[in-house]
Amino acid sequence: MSTTSDLSPEARKRLEQELARLRERRRTLAAELEQRDMVGDRADNAEALELGDDLVWVEEHIAELVARLAGVQPADGADRLPGGTEVTLRFADGTEATLRVVTFPEEIPEGAEDTALTVHSPLGRALVGHHPGDTIRYPTPDGLAHAELLDLRLPGA
């Protein structure tokens, strides 16, 4: 993981403006989706799906911008935790959770959604290269979050 602490004031300002624009776009898209009547023809349903795809893209871009502004650069695809890794984290609110890393969301057993994270999620990428006792930072749509890595068990260990 590298940092972007060398952002110029102008670059930081542009990123912050883009982040504000994307957060407003997220609010608009969410409101449009809420107001949609899902009973309709295929064209109406296609438009709703397209709005949903747009919302996902906006959320991902917000997370990337938050990370850049915080100085966090997620690891590239070659550096990731293997599927099946179990991590125990203590979050900022004091809660602890043991999570299982999966490569694809489809690997998450039904009912275990709250105890899984994907290798490509901001939290999954932030864990790369860290060891128990480390504090990790990861971007969320609402800003940078922190967690302490309490335990990390690789598959087969």
PDB file of C-alpha atoms in Angstrom:
ATOM      1  CA  MET A   1       0.000   0.000   0.000  1.00  0.00           C
ATOM      2  CA  SER A   2       1.298   3.418  -0.851  1.00  0.00           C
ATOM      3  CA  THR A   3       0.200   6.869   0.139  1.00  0.00           C
ATOM      4  CA  THR A   4      -0.718   9.983  -1.809  1.00  0.00           C
ATOM      5  CA  SER A   5       0.445  12.498   0.756  1.00  0.00           C
ATOM      6  CA  ASP A   6       2.051  14.415  -2.116  1.00  0.00           C
ATOM      7  CA  LEU A   7      -1.313  15.693  -3.405  1.00  0.00           C
ATOM      8  CA  SER A   8      -1.072  19.345  -4.299  1.00  0.00           C
ATOM      9  CA  PRO A   9      -3.626  21.674  -2.712  1.00  0.00           C
ATOM     10  CA  GLU A  10      -5.237  22.110  -6.141  1.00  0.00           C
ATOM     11  CA  ALA A  11      -5.474  18.354  -6.714  1.00  0.00           C
ATOM     12  CA  ARG A  12      -6.923  17.842  -3.233  1.00  0.00           C
ATOM     13  CA  LYS A  13      -9.498  20.574  -3.901  1.00  0.00           C
ATOM     14  CA  ARG A  14     -10.525  18.972  -7.230  1.00  0.00           C
ATOM     15  CA  LEU A  15     -10.876  15.578  -5.547  1.00  0.00           C
ATOM     16  CA  GLU A  16     -12.958  17.062  -2.732  1.00  0.00           C
ATOM     17  CA  GLN A  17     -15.215  18.821  -5.276  1.00  0.00           C
ATOM     18  CA  GLU A  18     -15.633  15.580  -7.223  1.00  0.00           C
ATOM     19  CA  LEU A  19     -16.435  13.752  -3.985  1.00  0.00           C
ATOM     20  CA  ALA A  20     -19.116  16.315  -3.120  1.00  0.00           C
ATOM     21  CA  ARG A  21     -20.567  16.017  -6.639  1.00  0.00           C
ATOM     22  CA  LEU A  22     -20.638  12.216  -6.409  1.00  0.00           C
ATOM     23  CA  ARG A  23     -22.290  12.259  -2.991  1.00  0.00           C
ATOM     24  CA  GLU A  24     -25.026  14.500  -4.404  1.00  0.00           C
ATOM     25  CA  ARG A  25     -25.377  12.181  -7.403  1.00  0.00           C
ATOM     26  CA  ARG A  26     -25.694   9.235  -4.987  1.00  0.00           C
ATOM     27  CA  ARG A  27     -28.542  11.018  -3.162  1.00  0.00           C
ATOM     28  CA  THR A  28     -30.296  11.755  -6.476  1.00  0.00           C
ATOM     29  CA  LEU A  29     -29.949   8.198  -7.779  1.00  0.00           C
ATOM     30  CA  ALA A  30     -31.147   6.692  -4.499  1.00  0.00           C
ATOM     31  CA  ALA A  31     -34.185   8.984  -4.500  1.00  0.00           C
ATOM     32  CA  GLU A  32     -34.980   8.067  -8.117  1.00  0.00           C
ATOM     33  CA  LEU A  33     -34.782   4.370  -7.312  1.00  0.00           C
ATOM     34  CA  GLU A  34     -37.054   4.774  -4.289  1.00  0.00           C
ATOM     35  CA  GLN A  35     -39.682   6.587  -6.369  1.00  0.00           C
ATOM     36  CA  ARG A  36     -39.718   3.958  -9.129  1.00  0.00           C
ATOM     37  CA  ASP A  37     -42.813   1.855  -9.496  1.00  0.00           C
ATOM     38  CA  MET A  38     -41.338  -1.584 -10.138  1.00  0.00           C
ATOM     39  CA  VAL A  39     -44.523  -2.693 -11.854  1.00  0.00           C
ATOM     40  CA  GLY A  40     -44.152  -1.828 -15.481  1.00  0.00           C
ATOM     41  CA  ASP A  41     -42.879  -2.996 -18.806  1.00  0.00           C
ATOM     42  CA  ARG A  42     -39.399  -4.258 -19.632  1.00  0.00           C
ATOM     43  CA  ALA A  43     -38.199  -0.790 -20.559  1.00  0.00           C
ATOM     44  CA  ASP A  44     -39.149   0.511 -17.118  1.00  0.00           C
ATOM     45  CA  ASN A  45     -37.375  -2.398 -15.443  1.00  0.00           C
ATOM     46  CA  ALA A  46     -34.311  -1.889 -17.636  1.00  0.00           C
ATOM     47  CA  GLU A  47     -34.176   1.766 -16.592  1.00  0.00           C
ATOM     48  CA  ALA A  48     -34.343   0.746 -12.923  1.00  0.00           C
ATOM     49  CA  LEU A  49     -31.506  -1.742 -13.431  1.00  0.00           C
ATOM     50  CA  GLU A  50     -29.451   0.929 -15.160  1.00  0.00           C
ATOM     51  CA  LEU A  51     -30.055   3.316 -12.243  1.00  0.00           C
ATOM     52  CA  GLY A  52     -28.909   0.585  -9.866  1.00  0.00           C
ATOM     53  CA  ASP A  53     -25.740   0.027 -11.896  1.00  0.00           C
ATOM     54  CA  ASP A  54     -25.074   3.773 -11.873  1.00  0.00           C
ATOM     55  CA  LEU A  55     -25.519   3.851  -8.108  1.00  0.00           C
ATOM     56  CA  VAL A  56     -23.012   1.005  -7.654  1.00  0.00           C
ATOM     57  CA  TRP A  57     -20.469   2.819  -9.840  1.00  0.00           C
ATOM     58  CA  VAL A  58     -20.956   6.054  -7.868  1.00  0.00           C
ATOM     59  CA  GLU A  59     -20.492   4.198  -4.547  1.00  0.00           C
ATOM     60  CA  GLU A  60     -17.262   2.583  -5.788  1.00  0.00           C
ATOM     61  CA  HIS A  61     -15.928   5.877  -7.091  1.00  0.00           C
ATOM     62  CA  ILE A  62     -16.750   7.604  -3.781  1.00  0.00           C
ATOM     63  CA  ALA A  63     -14.781   4.914  -1.922  1.00  0.00           C
ATOM     64  CA  GLU A  64     -11.805   5.384  -4.274  1.00  0.00           C
ATOM     65  CA  LEU A  65     -11.823   9.162  -3.793  1.00  0.00           C
ATOM     66  CA  VAL A  66     -12.110   8.868  -0.015  1.00  0.00           C
ATOM     67  CA  ALA A  67      -9.118   6.525  -0.081  1.00  0.00           C
ATOM     68  CA  ARG A  68      -7.047   8.872  -2.223  1.00  0.00           C
ATOM     69  CA  LEU A  69      -7.860  11.851  -0.027  1.00  0.00           C
ATOM     70  CA  ALA A  70      -6.940   9.820   3.064  1.00  0.00           C
ATOM     71  CA  GLY A  71      -3.637   8.757   1.557  1.00  0.00           C
ATOM     72  CA  VAL A  72      -4.666   5.114   1.182  1.00  0.00           C
ATOM     73  CA  GLN A  73      -3.985   3.300  -2.054  1.00  0.00           C
ATOM     74  CA  PRO A  74      -5.690  -0.110  -2.199  1.00  0.00           C
ATOM     75  CA  ALA A  75      -3.514  -3.024  -3.220  1.00  0.00           C
ATOM     76  CA  ASP A  76      -3.731  -4.099  -6.831  1.00  0.00           C
ATOM     77  CA  GLY A  77      -5.357  -7.386  -7.857  1.00  0.00           C
ATOM     78  CA  ALA A  78      -2.131  -9.401  -7.464  1.00  0.00           C
ATOM     79  CA  ASP A  79      -1.935  -8.604  -3.753  1.00  0.00           C
ATOM     80  CA  ARG A  80      -4.939  -9.944  -1.932  1.00  0.00           C
ATOM     81  CA  LEU A  81      -5.849 -12.229   0.896  1.00  0.00           C
ATOM     82  CA  PRO A  82      -6.648 -15.754  -0.218  1.00  0.00           C
ATOM     83  CA  GLY A  83     -10.268 -16.854  -0.080  1.00  0.00           C
ATOM     84  CA  GLY A  84     -11.007 -18.679   3.153  1.00  0.00           C
ATOM     85  CA  THR A  85      -8.824 -16.415   5.279  1.00  0.00           C
ATOM     86  CA  GLU A  86     -10.462 -15.576   8.607  1.00  0.00           C
ATOM     87  CA  VAL A  87      -9.851 -12.220  10.258  1.00  0.00           C
ATOM     88  CA  THR A  88     -10.952 -10.907  13.616  1.00  0.00           C
ATOM     89  CA  LEU A  89     -11.308  -7.149  13.847  1.00  0.00           C
ATOM     90  CA  ARG A  90     -12.154  -4.624  16.550  1.00  0.00           C
ATOM     91  CA  PHE A  91     -13.953  -1.680  15.022  1.00  0.00           C
ATOM     92  CA  ALA A  92     -13.905   1.933  16.226  1.00  0.00           C
ATOM     93  CA  ASP A  93     -17.167   1.452  18.151  1.00  0.00           C
ATOM     94  CA  GLY A  94     -15.553  -1.371  20.174  1.00  0.00           C
ATOM     95  CA  THR A  95     -17.415  -4.220  18.501  1.00  0.00           C
ATOM     96  CA  GLU A  96     -15.456  -7.265  17.416  1.00  0.00           C
ATOM     97  CA  ALA A  97     -16.210  -9.487  14.446  1.00  0.00           C
ATOM     98  CA  THR A  98     -14.656 -12.538  12.852  1.00  0.00           C
ATOM     99  CA  LEU A  99     -15.051 -12.415   9.084  1.00  0.00           C
ATOM    100  CA  ARG A 100     -14.315 -14.948   6.349  1.00  0.00           C
ATOM    101  CA  VAL A 101     -12.716 -13.651   3.152  1.00  0.00           C
ATOM    102  CA  VAL A 102     -14.340 -14.808  -0.093  1.00  0.00           C
ATOM    103  CA  THR A 103     -13.256 -14.258  -3.666  1.00  0.00           C
ATOM    104  CA  PHE A 104     -16.772 -13.982  -5.080  1.00  0.00           C
ATOM    105  CA  PRO A 105     -19.949 -12.869  -3.307  1.00  0.00           C
ATOM    106  CA  GLU A 106     -21.622 -16.047  -4.510  1.00  0.00           C
ATOM    107  CA  GLU A 107     -19.340 -17.981  -2.111  1.00  0.00           C
ATOM    108  CA  ILE A 108     -21.090 -16.457   0.893  1.00  0.00           C
ATOM    109  CA  PRO A 109     -23.401 -19.034   2.465  1.00  0.00           C
ATOM    110  CA  GLU A 110     -27.004 -17.958   2.926  1.00  0.00           C
ATOM    111  CA  GLY A 111     -27.364 -16.280   6.310  1.00  0.00           C
ATOM    112  CA  ALA A 112     -23.623 -15.563   6.594  1.00  0.00           C
ATOM    113  CA  GLU A 113     -23.648 -12.226   4.769  1.00  0.00           C
ATOM    114  CA  ASP A 114     -22.717 -10.343   7.942  1.00  0.00           C
ATOM    115  CA  THR A 115     -19.665 -12.536   8.553  1.00  0.00           C
ATOM    116  CA  ALA A 116     -18.072 -12.378   5.098  1.00  0.00           C
ATOM    117  CA  LEU A 117     -16.110  -9.862   3.083  1.00  0.00           C
ATOM    118  CA  THR A 118     -14.816 -10.028  -0.460  1.00  0.00           C
ATOM    119  CA  VAL A 119     -11.170  -9.755  -1.419  1.00  0.00           C
ATOM    120  CA  HIS A 120     -11.988  -6.743  -3.599  1.00  0.00           C
ATOM    121  CA  SER A 121     -13.939  -4.781  -0.978  1.00  0.00           C
ATOM    122  CA  PRO A 122     -12.227  -1.733   0.534  1.00  0.00           C
ATOM    123  CA  LEU A 123     -11.848  -3.581   3.845  1.00  0.00           C
ATOM    124  CA  GLY A 124     -10.571  -6.726   2.115  1.00  0.00           C
ATOM    125  CA  ARG A 125      -7.965  -4.722   0.184  1.00  0.00           C
ATOM    126  CA  ALA A 126      -6.931  -2.726   3.253  1.00  0.00           C
ATOM    127  CA  LEU A 127      -6.093  -5.921   5.172  1.00  0.00           C
ATOM    128  CA  VAL A 128      -3.392  -6.951   2.678  1.00  0.00           C
ATOM    129  CA  GLY A 129       0.072  -6.894   4.229  1.00  0.00           C
ATOM    130  CA  HIS A 130      -1.152  -6.320   7.778  1.00  0.00           C
ATOM    131  CA  HIS A 131      -0.610  -8.450  10.860  1.00  0.00           C
ATOM    132  CA  PRO A 132      -2.419  -8.900  14.182  1.00  0.00           C
ATOM    133  CA  GLY A 133      -1.973  -5.763  16.274  1.00  0.00           C
ATOM    134  CA  ASP A 134      -2.005  -3.442  13.251  1.00  0.00           C
ATOM    135  CA  THR A 135      -4.593  -0.704  12.893  1.00  0.00           C
ATOM    136  CA  ILE A 136      -5.959  -0.579   9.377  1.00  0.00           C
ATOM    137  CA  ARG A 137      -7.683   2.247   7.556  1.00  0.00           C
ATOM    138  CA  TYR A 138     -10.209   1.675   4.822  1.00  0.00           C
ATOM    139  CA  PRO A 139     -12.519   3.926   2.837  1.00  0.00           C
ATOM    140  CA  THR A 140     -16.292   3.874   3.211  1.00  0.00           C
ATOM    141  CA  PRO A 141     -18.845   6.052   1.415  1.00  0.00           C
ATOM    142  CA  ASP A 142     -19.073   8.151   4.597  1.00  0.00           C
ATOM    143  CA  GLY A 143     -15.324   8.602   5.039  1.00  0.00           C
ATOM    144  CA  LEU A 144     -12.302   6.781   6.377  1.00  0.00           C
ATOM    145  CA  ALA A 145     -12.889   4.026   8.947  1.00  0.00           C
ATOM    146  CA  HIS A 146     -10.415   2.338  11.313  1.00  0.00           C
ATOM    147  CA  ALA A 147     -10.207  -1.150  12.769  1.00  0.00           C
ATOM    148  CA  GLU A 148      -7.644  -3.103  14.766  1.00  0.00           C
ATOM    149  CA  LEU A 149      -6.636  -6.451  13.299  1.00  0.00           C
ATOM    150  CA  LEU A 150      -6.818  -8.869  16.234  1.00  0.00           C
ATOM    151  CA  ASP A 151      -6.230 -12.167  14.424  1.00  0.00           C
ATOM    152  CA  LEU A 152      -5.576 -13.411  10.905  1.00  0.00           C
ATOM    153  CA  ARG A 153      -5.790 -17.102   9.979  1.00  0.00           C
ATOM    154  CA  LEU A 154      -4.889 -18.166   6.457  1.00  0.00           C
ATOM    155  CA  PRO A 155      -6.778 -21.127   4.973  1.00  0.00           C
ATOM    156  CA  GLY A 156      -5.265 -24.453   5.953  1.00  0.00           C
ATOM    157  CA  ALA A 157      -3.316 -22.948   8.843  1.00  0.00           C
TER     158      ALA A 157
END
